[in-house]
Each structure stands twice: as structure tokens, then as C-alpha cells.
């Protein structure tokens, strides 16, 4: 592609094949942020059941290792793109390439995101802005393209990794939390818009999961096992509800957290 | 549920609670002895080392599942680099069975992948919860040692990353000195990032099994001779009985069934040992009873069955964390290899010493090692008899017995297995492994272990020689 399309233009796509039907028809899955712990665990399960995968991440060596694993486990096709997804201008070309490479798209899984350094973000807006850009702006750009693509075809599933941290701001991570709160609101709104077009939009809210992102947190040894979380996600992305808490207990925990009156909440050290 | 505690999950905690000098150790070996404080870091990617030890000057060590028993996977006040998230499959050739994977993958994960594809581990220890890297570093052995040699015999290539950033591609012919030093090299030559393993074909999960009672060492040796052609042999021996029951046991032999049958993946174990038992729970009476029950469970002289490979190879894996049975103080393992020349007399003498001591041991495993040479410079097995015992730790008594058993092993020309040791002296180690000085030339200056500090330590000034 010589010139990047503007958001009003459609993605530059070749003719597509149909996704196939039947219970074990292989899915064509785009994974954005494929080297994140939760994404990689899902990739392993998708690969093992023979799906086609297009994996995007910014670190070439890490992406190559995740792709090799997916190929070895039996993915029908594994293609990769080394892209820094912070660069929103690169999104349309990357997405067009992904869809062309797989001959269509059944599932897009958005797992890009950073935890960021809360304390530094409190002192330095550049840090806060970077967290918001990676966790909010970049997914919004991707979802804008993907939503229009899927709505036009009246098909597809957009699964977006948000977080329970977006449900209530807390002093320990409100910058990260607010980026996820924004993302949750965006994804919920998007679902309201394109569910009627036949596109499934899933908001995923993991509780704390033991991955590279969380390993330095206090109590990380007790966090949810990423393989169990991935098994749940693969299931709900195939067929499940609109808003998913994993592990499920977090639906209840967050209901309690949200119910705490602010005059008490503001005094808590959370 | 305290939701406020739950919500602390996003608080950055650079100094984890486990680093408090009096907190529980962040990483334990399977024997839970000794207990050392250390800093625990995780390697997630092949490129994480040596960056992970930037600024670390007190020594580091890559560790896996912590299934070795003593201090070979520990480092006092050092930095442990846990590898189990570096567990990707990198390639598999269904025609040859060559599997390439990152070093933190467990043998359980390899089996989950390989068995449905008609392949099995070429050598497996008594637990599948060990990493590929750990299996190489300890050059582990299994029930087919007399046919297949050690694990290292089936490792065709691997990458070794040194703390100076060099990445060495190691095979029997390329960087062959590092290949040889790393197999059985106790994790000290560098960090293994990935390795290639030659798997063996199977057509069934089943094992054609025979269990045969024996009384005395000569019956054991005779059964060993008769079972030369069976791929897997191992014996359980009752080390609590004296007199006419002395050295009674069950000789177990098996082969992979050649009758094709479905190769389903194994179910996940569900039982977890619920708590630490108090020290008095394991005593001469309970252990003697266990041993008698185990022996008499098999009423007939000879039993022929066809179990699944799981209970045959991994009977204890069905209960996760079974080491908690040994309570807070933990357990010591003791395993020797005594060459054939003195194997019979040495084994009888040691079994007598154990029986006389009255210090209980549940699991005593007796096996004849074969003569397939290992490529590993520091590999433990040698042709002869090996005996593995475990004891609950009762400080004065079990340590004194251990020291005596180590001395006896030495007198009979044998040696001890570093992966199961927490007690051997520096002089003993250097007698058991006279090649240690040659090995030390390949040791990475930034890496060391509890065991190495104990048996070599200051002699090479390794601790000071880091990055």
C-alpha cells in the first residue's frame, strides 16, 4: 500500500473466503499484543485446536518465540507482524495485511496494554499520557477500524481485554485504572452500536492474573493462574456473555467495591 | 473475603515481603531443607538473561520446579532466576520425534504435547514436574538407565547463555566442551534457554508390568539379570525390616505396550497434600506399617498387570505437594551409586546401617545402573547399584546417619547424587567427582549454588568473581 487510508476509507482488502461452518471450523484470529501473558496463553489453546492466527507485538524475538510455539502446537496458519501498536498510523496497513493473510477475520483479540508506573505518572504527565495512549488511544484506533470492517460484513467477534481496575479509581493505580475505565466505556458503547449489526463485542475484565506484568506485585503468588483464565476466555470468546469477569468471583468482589460509599472509600488505602 | 487485601494487587512492591530476612524462603527445594533467603526473579523470554542480573554481584542461579531435594537449586542471599514461564515449544518433527522447547517447560507439559502424537520421553525420572533445563543440569536418570542411559544422552543440542552475553550453540560436536560441562553441570555453566530432545515413539499409554517379590540382595541381583531385556526396571525395598525380612522388596519391570491403543492426554491431578504433618507423625511404627502394607499389598510372588504410564512412572505425582507430609523440618534424600565391584557388599552394609538406625524411610528405591555412558562431564550414574532413601529430618540423628552413610559410600568406591544432597562434605564431593576442577573451568563466574558454595566455595573465590 502506498498511502495509508483515512478512517473514512475502507481497509484495502482482497477477496475473502468464507469462514466455514460446523462445530470445529477453524477460526481466523487476530491477536494484538500477542506477547502479553494472557494473550499468549489463549494463543496456545487456539493453536492446539488448529485455528489460524495473526500475531502482532512490538518485540520481534518474543513474537518469534510465541509464533514458533503456536506453529508447533498445530495452528493452521501463523503469521506475524512486528508493530509498535502505539503508532496508530500503522494500524490500517497492519490490519489489512492481517485480514488478507488469513483470508478474513472471525475474532480480533485486543490484549495490548501496559501497567505503567503509577508513582511516576503522579509526578509526570508524560508517563501518565503514555499509559493512556497505549491502553486507551491505541485500542480505540484499532477498534474503530475493526468495528467498521466487521459491521459491514455483519460478522465477527471483537474481544477486548480491559480490567477490574477500571471499575473504581484507587490511589495505587488510578492512571492504569482510568485508561481501562475509558476502554470499558468505549467497548460497551461500541457493543451497543454494532451488536445489532451481528458483531459480538466482548468486554473482558480480568482480576489479578499471574503474568510477567504482575509478577512484582505484592501477593502475586496468589493471583489467578493464567492457563485457567485463558481456558475461560477461549470459551467465552466462542460463545458467551457480553461482559466477562475472570475469574468469575471478581463480578461479586467488584460489586462490593463499587458499593462502598465514597466518603469511606476515599479514606481506604487501596 | 477481605476485599481490601485483594485489592492490593496493583501496588508496586519492589521489595516483596519474601525478602524479609525472617520471612518464609521465596523458593524451596523439594526436601525443604535447607531454607535460604534469596531474591527471586522470573525469566520469561530467552533474551531476559543476562539482563536479569544487571547489577547483581552476589551470585545467581537458574532454577526450575524445585524438585531436587537439597541445595543444588538454592542460593543463600543470591538471586534465583526461575524459568518456568519460559516454557514455549519451538519445534517438533513428527517423523523423527525431535522436539525443541524452551528450558522452563516441564516434562509434564512435554508429555501433554507428545503422547497424543505418539511420542514419549526418552528418559523420565519419578516425577514429571521437573523442567527440561533442570533435567539437563542434573543429568537425571530413570528406570531405563540400563538401556537408555541418562537424560543427557538424548539431548541433541541446546543454547547456553553466559553472563557476559555470549550465546553458545552446543552440540556433541559444536562447543562440545560446554555441551559436556552443561549436561550434569548443576546449572553453573550458564543459562540454558532452549534445548532439543529426541523423543521415542509409543503406540499406547499402557505399560506391560510385572511386580515380583524378592527376599534379599541376591534375589534382587538375579531378577536384575533376568530383566536385562525389559526396558524399565526398578525396585522398592523395605529398609525398616531386619532378620529374615531384611532387604525384602518388590522388583518392578515394565515395557511400553506394543498393542496400539488411544493416546489421550493425561487428566490433571486434583489431590493436594493438605497440610504439614507434625514431626512425630512419621516414626518407626507408622513407617514400618506402611512398608509392611506396601510389601503385602502384593500378596502373590508375581503380579502381571497393564497399568497406564502415569501410575507406573509417577505414582507420587497424583498427590501434589506430598513433601508436606514430612512437616516443617522437611526431608533429606540420600542416593548413592556404587560400582559393581563393591555394589553388593556396599548395599548390604548401608541397608543394615539404615535398618539398625531405626530412622524411618518410606521410599527406598533400588536399581541397577547400566553402562551407557553419559555425555555429561559431571554426570552421577555409573554402572553398579543405586539406592535412594528419604528420611524426615530429625536434626542430630538423621544428620549423623547421613554423614556415616556418605562415608560408607566413599569407602565402597561410590558417589552421591548432588541433586539429592544437602550434607556431603567438600572432601567427599571432590573425591566423588575428581573431574570437578576441569568442570570449574566452564563454570560461569556469575553463577553459583548452595551446593557449589558448600562443596567448592571459597576455593575458587567464585562468589567474588561475578559481574
XYZ file of C-alpha atoms in Angstrom:
737
model
C 0.000 0.000 0.000
C 1.477 3.333 -0.957
C -0.741 5.688 1.033
C -2.409 4.932 4.333
C -6.198 5.102 4.119
C -8.016 7.674 6.179
C -10.550 6.419 8.707
C -13.370 7.151 6.287
C -11.943 4.790 3.703
C -12.365 1.033 3.970
C -9.348 -1.176 4.569
C -7.562 -2.284 1.403
C -8.686 -5.888 1.193
C -8.590 -8.678 -1.321
C -11.407 -11.140 -1.917
C -12.210 -13.154 1.165
C -13.143 -16.740 1.658
C -15.996 -17.597 3.955
C -15.136 -18.602 7.484
C -16.666 -22.061 7.192
C -19.283 -23.548 9.431
C -19.656 -26.564 11.665
C -18.588 -27.101 15.236
C -14.813 -27.306 14.669
C -14.431 -24.942 11.748
C -11.050 -23.274 12.248
C -11.293 -19.633 13.281
C -9.212 -16.792 11.867
C -7.943 -14.917 14.880
C -6.046 -11.647 15.056
C -4.171 -11.201 18.342
C -2.999 -7.681 19.123
C -0.421 -7.626 21.878
C 0.308 -11.327 21.356
C 3.243 -11.481 23.767
C 1.158 -10.403 26.764
C 0.779 -13.205 29.268
C -2.980 -13.649 28.888
C -2.860 -13.374 25.088
C -0.091 -15.926 24.799
C -1.959 -18.413 26.972
C -5.016 -18.023 24.702
C -2.842 -18.369 21.603
C -1.634 -21.756 22.838
C -5.199 -23.016 23.136
C -6.288 -21.625 19.779
C -3.197 -23.072 18.125
C -3.771 -26.506 19.650
C -7.259 -26.674 18.161
C -5.984 -25.725 14.727
C -7.108 -22.127 14.328
C -5.383 -19.611 12.038
C -3.509 -16.880 13.832
C -2.122 -13.485 13.005
C 0.032 -12.304 15.874
C 1.086 -8.707 16.425
C 3.560 -7.425 19.006
C 6.419 -4.979 19.142
C 9.322 -7.196 20.243
C 10.495 -9.348 17.333
C 12.320 -12.013 19.374
C 9.451 -12.517 21.770
C 6.923 -12.608 18.976
C 9.021 -15.191 17.125
C 9.020 -17.433 20.214
C 5.236 -17.145 20.660
C 4.727 -17.845 16.947
C 7.038 -20.873 16.993
C 5.073 -22.251 19.920
C 1.765 -21.721 18.087
C 3.070 -23.418 14.937
C 4.392 -26.361 16.904
C 1.079 -26.828 18.700
C -0.719 -27.130 15.397
C -2.135 -23.768 14.311
C -3.407 -23.967 10.720
C -1.503 -20.797 9.902
C 0.648 -18.432 11.927
C 1.615 -15.093 10.524
C 3.206 -12.284 12.480
C 3.802 -8.569 12.291
C 6.289 -6.679 14.419
C 4.466 -3.432 15.052
C 4.512 -0.935 17.859
C 0.774 -0.504 18.276
C 1.319 2.884 19.906
C 1.844 4.005 16.324
C -1.803 4.361 15.346
C -0.858 5.466 11.821
C 0.447 1.936 11.236
C -2.865 0.320 12.179
C -4.764 0.260 8.864
C -1.938 -1.294 6.882
C -1.270 -3.870 9.566
C -4.976 -4.747 9.836
C -5.411 -5.041 6.080
C -2.375 -7.276 5.925
C -3.682 -9.464 8.749
C -7.103 -9.887 7.165
C -5.637 -10.564 3.735
C -3.187 -13.036 5.168
C -5.903 -15.090 6.886
C -8.453 -14.566 4.131
C -10.870 -12.907 6.533
C -11.333 -12.388 10.231
C -13.516 -14.179 12.763
C -12.064 -12.928 16.041
C -9.952 -9.943 16.982
C -8.446 -10.193 20.462
C -7.081 -6.913 21.800
C -4.586 -7.592 24.569
C -2.276 -4.633 24.202
C -1.651 -2.688 27.361
C 0.853 -1.677 29.994
C 0.602 -1.493 33.754
C 2.820 1.595 33.870
C 4.457 3.206 36.847
C 1.745 4.843 38.910
C 4.108 6.781 41.145
C 5.992 8.202 38.227
C 2.714 9.021 36.475
C 1.660 11.038 39.516
C 4.665 13.276 39.083
C 4.988 13.328 35.333
C 2.158 13.794 32.871
C 4.275 12.346 30.045
C 4.233 8.997 31.854
C 0.502 9.188 32.501
C -0.109 10.165 28.913
C 1.933 7.229 27.665
C -0.149 4.791 29.755
C -3.371 6.348 28.453
C -2.128 6.209 24.885
C -1.162 2.524 24.958
C -4.150 1.367 26.981
C -6.838 3.625 25.502
C -5.955 5.538 22.328
C -4.306 2.624 20.570
C -7.170 0.163 21.185
C -9.689 2.849 20.210
C -7.911 3.305 16.893
C -7.798 -0.453 16.282
C -11.427 -0.902 17.280
C -12.567 1.899 15.015
C -11.115 0.121 12.004
C -12.156 -3.335 13.148
C -15.695 -2.334 14.111
C -16.380 -0.808 10.715
C -14.889 -3.804 8.952
C -16.949 -6.280 10.978
C -20.177 -4.244 10.903
C -20.026 -4.078 7.141
C -19.854 -7.873 6.993
C -22.330 -8.414 9.823
C -19.945 -10.938 11.336
C -17.062 -11.301 13.687
C -16.150 -11.059 17.349
C -14.155 -8.251 18.939
C -12.808 -9.317 22.340
C -11.131 -6.586 24.341
C -9.014 -7.012 27.455
C -9.966 -4.326 29.941
C -9.587 -4.760 33.716
C -11.461 -4.756 37.002
C -9.127 -1.889 37.838
C -11.300 0.274 35.578
C -14.314 -0.080 37.844
C -13.185 2.257 40.574
C -10.198 4.543 40.776
C -7.791 3.754 43.575
C -4.702 5.615 44.659
C -2.392 2.698 43.917
C -3.169 2.550 40.193
C -5.715 5.118 39.096
C -3.865 6.069 35.942
C -3.910 2.498 34.691
C -7.417 2.160 36.114
C -8.715 5.235 34.316
C -7.282 4.044 30.994
C -9.181 0.786 31.496
C -12.319 2.632 32.651
C -12.241 4.581 29.418
C -11.683 1.448 27.413
C -14.549 -0.349 29.140
C -16.909 2.551 28.381
C -15.774 2.665 24.771
C -16.197 -1.076 24.262
C -19.587 -1.129 25.983
C -20.719 1.713 23.739
C -19.372 0.017 20.662
C -21.341 -3.112 21.533
C -24.463 -1.002 21.873
C -23.799 0.293 18.366
C -22.818 -2.834 16.425
C -24.292 -5.791 18.272
C -27.383 -5.203 16.137
C -25.168 -5.476 13.072
C -24.273 -9.029 14.021
C -20.890 -8.247 15.550
C -20.156 -9.624 19.002
C -18.241 -7.239 21.238
C -16.891 -8.651 24.496
C -15.523 -6.659 27.413
C -13.127 -8.825 29.399
C -12.346 -7.802 32.963
C -9.668 -9.971 34.499
C -8.947 -9.807 38.188
C -5.282 -10.098 39.096
C -3.638 -12.810 36.991
C -0.133 -14.166 37.489
C 1.821 -12.992 34.423
C 5.010 -11.112 33.643
C 3.058 -7.848 34.019
C 2.031 -8.549 37.588
C 4.924 -10.579 38.975
C 6.385 -7.769 41.071
C 3.102 -7.020 42.803
C 2.535 -7.953 46.395
C 0.781 -11.297 46.715
C 1.286 -12.213 43.059
C 1.828 -15.843 44.044
C -1.874 -15.989 44.909
C -3.106 -14.439 41.670
C -5.224 -16.425 39.240
C -3.468 -18.964 37.065
C -3.127 -17.628 33.532
C -3.861 -21.004 31.936
C -7.185 -21.262 33.730
C -8.030 -17.682 32.756
C -7.176 -18.413 29.130
C -9.308 -21.549 29.095
C -12.276 -19.465 30.266
C -11.593 -16.724 27.746
C -11.313 -19.078 24.782
C -14.691 -20.500 25.777
C -16.468 -17.168 26.239
C -14.994 -15.707 23.076
C -16.509 -18.642 21.171
C -19.842 -18.291 22.844
C -20.584 -16.332 25.959
C -21.727 -13.169 27.596
C -21.011 -9.523 26.747
C -19.081 -8.618 29.868
C -16.830 -11.267 31.328
C -15.109 -11.259 34.700
C -12.274 -13.789 35.045
C -12.088 -15.462 37.479
C -15.870 -15.148 37.907
C -15.618 -14.258 41.591
C -14.487 -10.766 40.555
C -18.015 -9.925 39.430
C -19.049 -10.183 43.065
C -15.928 -8.587 44.515
C -16.284 -5.583 42.247
C -19.981 -5.245 43.061
C -18.937 -4.915 46.695
C -16.115 -2.484 45.890
C -18.453 -0.296 43.832
C -20.990 -0.279 46.644
C -18.619 1.236 49.213
C -19.725 4.846 49.800
C -17.170 7.358 48.571
C -16.800 9.047 51.960
C -15.466 5.737 53.273
C -13.708 4.683 50.090
C -11.637 7.849 49.900
C -10.068 7.029 53.269
C -9.105 3.477 52.368
C -5.616 2.568 51.241
C -6.299 0.580 48.155
C -13.017 -12.371 51.910
C -11.093 -9.236 52.698
C -11.542 -7.204 49.582
C -9.137 -4.535 50.669
C -6.348 -7.085 50.866
C -7.384 -8.450 47.484
C -7.210 -5.017 46.012
C -3.586 -4.517 46.870
C -2.734 -6.350 43.705
C -1.757 -3.298 41.794
C 0.558 -1.840 44.379
C 4.114 -1.958 43.085
C 6.225 -3.777 45.659
C 9.833 -3.804 44.562
C 10.853 -5.378 47.848
C 8.495 -8.309 48.122
C 7.555 -9.493 51.593
C 9.508 -12.664 50.954
C 12.746 -10.718 51.067
C 12.393 -10.006 54.750
C 15.204 -11.884 56.439
C 12.806 -13.766 58.723
C 10.050 -14.439 56.190
C 9.465 -17.788 54.574
C 12.024 -18.574 51.886
C 10.863 -17.442 48.440
C 11.922 -20.707 46.846
C 12.237 -24.144 48.393
C 13.802 -27.355 47.217
C 11.668 -30.472 47.467
C 13.301 -31.502 50.733
C 12.508 -28.047 52.160
C 15.966 -28.144 53.695
C 17.995 -26.019 53.901
C 15.797 -22.889 53.910
C 17.618 -19.941 52.371
C 16.581 -16.379 51.783
C 17.201 -15.258 48.245
C 15.886 -12.821 45.727
C 13.559 -14.488 43.228
C 13.283 -13.218 39.669
C 11.494 -14.760 36.721
C 12.864 -15.339 33.262
C 10.026 -15.083 30.749
C 11.960 -14.824 27.492
C 15.141 -16.227 26.026
C 16.539 -12.696 25.926
C 15.966 -11.977 29.632
C 19.344 -13.351 30.700
C 21.885 -11.898 31.392
C 19.956 -8.589 31.605
C 18.083 -10.001 34.596
C 21.275 -9.973 36.653
C 22.461 -6.489 35.756
C 23.783 -5.053 38.974
C 23.706 -8.423 40.741
C 27.068 -9.179 42.326
C 26.199 -11.810 44.902
C 25.733 -14.764 42.575
C 22.752 -16.045 40.651
C 21.318 -19.409 39.671
C 18.658 -20.528 37.206
C 16.083 -22.781 38.875
C 13.017 -24.628 37.659
C 10.405 -26.547 39.621
C 12.492 -27.003 42.762
C 12.152 -30.788 42.663
C 15.758 -31.507 43.538
C 15.996 -32.225 47.235
C 18.901 -30.406 48.798
C 20.649 -27.152 47.959
C 21.560 -27.692 44.324
C 18.635 -25.411 43.376
C 19.138 -22.906 46.203
C 21.446 -19.997 46.784
C 21.783 -18.260 50.099
C 21.337 -14.481 49.736
C 21.708 -14.772 45.982
C 19.387 -14.228 43.038
C 17.344 -17.175 41.801
C 16.149 -16.959 38.216
C 13.007 -19.010 37.943
C 12.499 -20.311 34.417
C 9.072 -21.952 34.377
C 7.392 -19.163 32.389
C 9.988 -19.676 29.678
C 8.191 -22.794 28.518
C 7.420 -22.480 24.830
C 7.545 -25.248 22.291
C 9.779 -24.170 19.440
C 9.552 -27.037 17.006
C 8.650 -30.685 16.539
C 9.327 -33.110 13.751
C 6.702 -35.868 13.832
C 8.883 -38.061 11.618
C 11.934 -38.118 13.891
C 10.478 -37.188 17.273
C 12.924 -34.295 17.697
C 11.315 -31.725 19.983
C 12.750 -28.268 20.616
C 11.490 -26.278 23.568
C 12.472 -23.542 25.961
C 14.194 -24.805 29.063
C 11.469 -23.945 31.586
C 8.952 -26.339 30.060
C 8.126 -29.230 32.355
C 8.265 -32.874 31.410
C 4.521 -32.921 32.189
C 3.957 -30.255 29.535
C 6.128 -32.176 27.077
C 4.088 -35.331 27.717
C 0.804 -33.456 27.239
C 2.060 -32.471 23.809
C 3.940 -35.601 22.802
C 1.791 -38.514 23.979
C -1.222 -37.743 21.741
C 1.291 -37.547 18.875
C 2.689 -40.989 19.656
C 5.871 -39.992 21.457
C 7.232 -40.374 24.969
C 10.176 -39.059 26.962
C 13.358 -40.998 26.197
C 14.207 -40.964 29.922
C 11.927 -39.937 32.753
C 12.508 -39.528 36.483
C 9.928 -40.440 39.145
C 8.143 -37.111 38.792
C 7.075 -35.307 35.646
C 7.123 -31.959 37.439
C 10.692 -31.066 36.539
C 11.841 -28.682 33.850
C 13.762 -29.572 30.730
C 16.599 -27.321 31.896
C 16.670 -28.982 35.316
C 16.652 -32.432 33.721
C 19.749 -31.486 31.704
C 21.511 -29.669 34.547
C 21.145 -32.673 36.857
C 21.521 -35.195 34.012
C 18.651 -37.129 35.522
C 18.089 -40.847 35.075
C 15.125 -43.161 35.125
C 14.008 -46.746 35.231
C 15.522 -47.395 31.798
C 19.047 -46.300 32.635
C 20.370 -49.768 31.745
C 19.022 -49.288 28.204
C 18.865 -45.581 27.519
C 21.489 -44.031 29.769
C 20.809 -40.607 31.252
C 18.572 -37.795 30.021
C 21.602 -36.032 28.555
C 22.153 -38.922 26.134
C 19.041 -37.763 24.273
C 19.708 -34.024 24.234
C 20.916 -33.287 20.730
C 21.550 -29.558 21.057
C 20.845 -26.539 23.218
C 21.660 -22.887 23.629
C 23.734 -21.828 26.610
C 23.797 -18.143 27.511
C 26.705 -16.908 29.576
C 26.594 -13.959 31.921
C 28.863 -11.995 29.562
C 26.076 -12.212 26.984
C 27.682 -14.871 24.771
C 25.149 -17.287 23.316
C 26.696 -20.693 22.707
C 25.056 -23.203 20.393
C 26.068 -26.522 21.923
C 26.007 -29.983 20.371
C 28.240 -33.041 20.778
C 30.464 -31.572 18.059
C 29.984 -27.798 18.339
C 31.103 -26.142 21.562
C 31.355 -29.740 22.678
C 33.199 -28.833 25.866
C 30.323 -26.628 27.009
C 27.850 -29.276 25.862
C 29.571 -31.826 28.061
C 30.031 -29.474 31.028
C 26.402 -28.325 30.944
C 24.877 -31.816 30.965
C 25.029 -32.612 34.658
C 26.579 -29.177 35.192
C 24.168 -28.265 38.005
C 23.134 -25.021 36.315
C 26.558 -23.497 36.819
C 27.819 -23.164 33.252
C 25.264 -20.589 32.112
C 21.538 -20.435 31.478
C 20.083 -22.985 29.063
C 17.480 -21.067 27.063
C 16.227 -23.897 24.848
C 17.121 -27.486 24.102
C 16.313 -30.177 21.603
C 15.350 -33.624 22.835
C 14.921 -36.850 20.909
C 11.607 -38.394 21.943
C 10.782 -42.069 21.485
C 7.757 -43.481 19.693
C 4.978 -45.266 21.593
C 1.691 -46.730 20.380
C -0.085 -46.996 23.724
C -0.198 -45.360 27.140
C -0.096 -48.807 28.717
C 2.852 -50.458 30.349
C 3.231 -54.247 30.360
C 4.114 -54.581 34.004
C 5.332 -57.319 36.303
C 5.888 -56.957 40.011
C 7.959 -59.691 41.645
C 8.656 -60.109 45.339
C 12.213 -60.703 46.388
C 13.928 -61.527 49.659
C 17.492 -60.399 49.936
C 20.044 -58.769 47.717
C 20.887 -61.940 45.762
C 17.314 -62.412 44.618
C 17.331 -58.755 43.584
C 20.512 -59.233 41.577
C 19.151 -62.376 39.947
C 15.939 -60.568 38.939
C 18.032 -57.714 37.574
C 19.916 -60.194 35.364
C 16.700 -61.828 34.188
C 15.146 -58.464 33.356
C 18.053 -57.276 31.261
C 15.781 -57.035 28.222
C 12.947 -55.223 29.941
C 13.179 -51.534 29.227
C 12.196 -50.351 32.693
C 13.285 -51.887 35.977
C 13.220 -50.536 39.490
C 12.706 -51.985 42.941
C 11.128 -50.823 46.078
C 12.964 -52.134 49.104
C 11.827 -52.312 52.718
C 14.560 -50.645 54.735
C 12.842 -50.995 58.087
C 12.960 -54.784 58.416
C 15.808 -56.851 59.775
C 16.292 -60.607 60.197
C 14.544 -62.806 57.671
C 12.779 -59.856 56.073
C 15.995 -57.902 55.579
C 16.227 -56.398 52.112
C 12.859 -57.695 51.022
C 11.215 -55.804 48.249
C 9.297 -55.731 45.041
C 11.091 -55.823 41.729
C 9.120 -53.911 39.136
C 9.716 -54.330 35.439
C 7.868 -52.876 32.513
C 7.815 -52.148 28.819
C 5.672 -49.901 26.676
C 2.788 -51.974 25.350
C 3.149 -52.683 21.653
C -0.608 -53.054 21.165
C -1.935 -49.817 19.671
C -4.386 -48.041 21.983
C -5.782 -44.493 22.226
C -3.143 -41.914 23.164
C -5.213 -39.464 25.153
C -3.630 -36.707 27.235
C -3.410 -37.290 30.978
C -6.012 -35.814 33.305
C -4.787 -33.118 35.701
C -4.132 -34.260 39.266
C -6.622 -32.978 41.824
C -5.235 -34.076 45.164
C -3.021 -31.694 47.072
C -1.466 -32.776 50.376
C -3.486 -30.595 52.719
C -1.071 -29.589 55.475
C 2.252 -30.075 57.135
C 2.185 -33.088 59.415
C 3.722 -32.672 62.866
C 7.182 -34.179 63.290
C 6.036 -37.144 65.369
C 3.617 -38.365 62.693
C 6.361 -40.190 60.868
C 8.017 -42.608 63.218
C 9.362 -46.138 63.211
C 5.910 -47.566 63.797
C 3.968 -45.706 61.097
C 6.696 -46.133 58.519
C 7.228 -49.810 59.369
C 3.481 -50.323 58.982
C 3.498 -48.520 55.653
C 6.352 -50.658 54.423
C 4.677 -53.883 55.537
C 1.417 -52.852 53.905
C 3.202 -51.950 50.686
C 5.025 -55.262 50.609
C 1.931 -57.292 51.388
C -0.302 -55.313 49.050
C 1.140 -57.644 46.515
C 0.144 -60.984 48.009
C 1.361 -63.127 45.192
C 5.002 -63.727 44.419
C 4.472 -62.379 40.908
C 1.827 -59.978 39.592
C 1.278 -59.160 35.933
C -0.849 -56.136 35.005
C -1.086 -53.427 32.387
C -1.235 -50.040 34.129
C -1.302 -46.632 32.491
C 2.115 -44.988 32.346
C 1.082 -42.368 34.945
C 0.914 -44.662 37.993
C 3.868 -46.676 36.689
C 6.246 -43.739 36.334
C 4.706 -41.078 38.551
C 2.886 -42.731 41.463
C 3.549 -39.758 43.755
C 2.583 -37.057 41.268
C -1.046 -37.952 41.949
C -0.733 -36.039 45.243
C 0.671 -32.558 44.707
C 2.973 -31.195 47.407
C 3.359 -34.583 49.105
C 6.602 -33.334 50.636
C 4.486 -31.510 53.233
C 3.927 -34.930 54.764
C 7.410 -34.531 56.213
C 6.388 -31.469 58.178
C 8.152 -28.163 58.679
C 11.613 -29.590 59.061
C 11.439 -31.292 55.702
C 13.222 -34.348 54.439
C 16.624 -35.434 53.334
C 17.241 -37.681 50.395
C 20.229 -39.882 50.101
C 21.212 -41.554 46.854
C 24.416 -43.328 46.027
C 25.817 -45.172 43.049
C 28.321 -47.888 43.966
C 30.180 -49.596 41.111
C 29.680 -53.315 40.591
C 32.975 -54.198 42.226
C 31.607 -53.310 45.661
C 27.928 -52.900 44.833
C 26.635 -55.952 46.676
C 28.615 -55.606 49.903
C 28.164 -51.832 49.921
C 24.419 -52.069 49.514
C 24.053 -54.706 52.217
C 26.212 -52.731 54.629
C 24.305 -49.497 54.020
C 20.900 -51.161 54.268
C 21.991 -52.721 57.542
C 23.134 -49.390 58.879
C 19.816 -47.812 57.908
C 17.725 -50.628 59.411
C 19.761 -50.550 62.611
C 19.405 -46.795 62.963
C 15.623 -47.141 63.147
C 15.328 -43.865 61.278
C 12.323 -44.328 59.160
C 12.262 -44.201 55.398
C 9.151 -44.612 53.335
C 10.602 -44.772 49.954
C 13.667 -46.758 49.261
C 14.362 -47.324 45.641
C 16.944 -49.787 44.425
C 18.118 -50.105 40.860
C 20.991 -51.366 38.782
C 22.581 -48.711 36.581
C 23.693 -49.778 33.121
C 26.861 -48.910 31.268
C 25.566 -46.463 28.648
C 27.970 -43.531 29.031
C 26.602 -40.037 29.550
C 27.949 -37.118 27.548
C 27.913 -35.152 30.798
C 31.228 -34.347 32.442
C 29.760 -34.365 35.960
C 27.050 -36.969 35.468
C 26.171 -39.017 38.547
C 25.255 -42.550 37.397
C 27.849 -45.227 36.869
C 27.483 -48.969 36.273
C 26.537 -50.626 39.537
C 23.792 -50.276 42.116
C 21.982 -47.145 43.115
C 19.864 -46.778 46.226
C 17.691 -43.775 47.051
C 16.255 -43.243 50.509
C 14.374 -40.485 52.194
C 14.196 -39.524 55.823
C 12.296 -36.960 57.784
C 14.808 -34.538 59.243
C 15.475 -35.154 62.925
C 18.477 -32.944 63.322
C 21.086 -34.816 65.351
C 20.031 -38.332 64.474
C 19.463 -38.078 60.748
C 22.493 -35.886 60.145
C 24.775 -38.298 61.967
C 23.354 -41.213 59.979
C 23.761 -39.295 56.761
C 27.339 -38.464 57.416
C 28.018 -42.096 58.200
C 26.275 -43.263 55.023
C 28.246 -40.787 52.921
C 31.449 -42.086 54.451
C 30.431 -45.682 53.736
C 29.589 -44.761 50.148
C 33.054 -43.339 49.790
C 34.665 -46.444 51.276
C 32.857 -48.649 48.777
C 34.073 -46.535 45.863
C 30.674 -44.989 45.223
C 29.436 -41.454 44.989
C 26.425 -39.348 45.934
C 23.931 -37.572 43.721
C 24.205 -33.773 44.066
C 20.525 -33.311 43.167
C 19.613 -35.196 46.328
C 22.256 -33.992 48.680
C 22.409 -31.419 51.443
C 25.192 -32.869 53.557
C 28.239 -34.170 51.708
C 31.497 -32.536 52.602
C 33.802 -30.702 50.308
C 36.384 -33.507 50.559
C 33.746 -36.110 49.708
C 32.477 -34.159 46.699
C 35.961 -33.743 45.371
C 36.644 -37.454 45.780
C 33.325 -38.433 44.179
C 33.836 -36.046 41.263
C 37.596 -35.740 40.727
C 36.886 -34.009 37.406
C 35.438 -31.038 39.285
C 38.464 -28.854 38.660
C 38.218 -29.349 34.916
C 34.486 -28.663 35.182
C 35.158 -25.444 37.094
C 36.842 -24.001 34.014
C 33.447 -23.945 32.288
C 31.558 -22.561 35.231
C 30.049 -19.137 34.687
C 31.649 -16.654 37.106
C 28.292 -15.005 37.888
C 26.512 -18.258 38.743
C 26.752 -20.403 41.817
C 24.540 -22.531 44.046
C 24.116 -23.554 47.640
C 25.695 -26.878 46.819
C 28.658 -25.384 44.974
C 29.341 -22.892 47.749
C 29.257 -25.763 50.230
C 31.479 -28.238 48.400
C 33.834 -25.942 46.491
C 33.002 -22.403 47.554
C 35.929 -20.274 48.638
C 38.492 -22.494 46.920
C 37.817 -20.755 43.647
C 36.716 -17.440 45.036
C 33.625 -17.797 42.849
C 31.408 -15.617 44.920
C 33.617 -12.625 44.405
C 34.077 -13.245 40.724
C 30.662 -12.143 39.489
C 29.694 -9.471 37.068
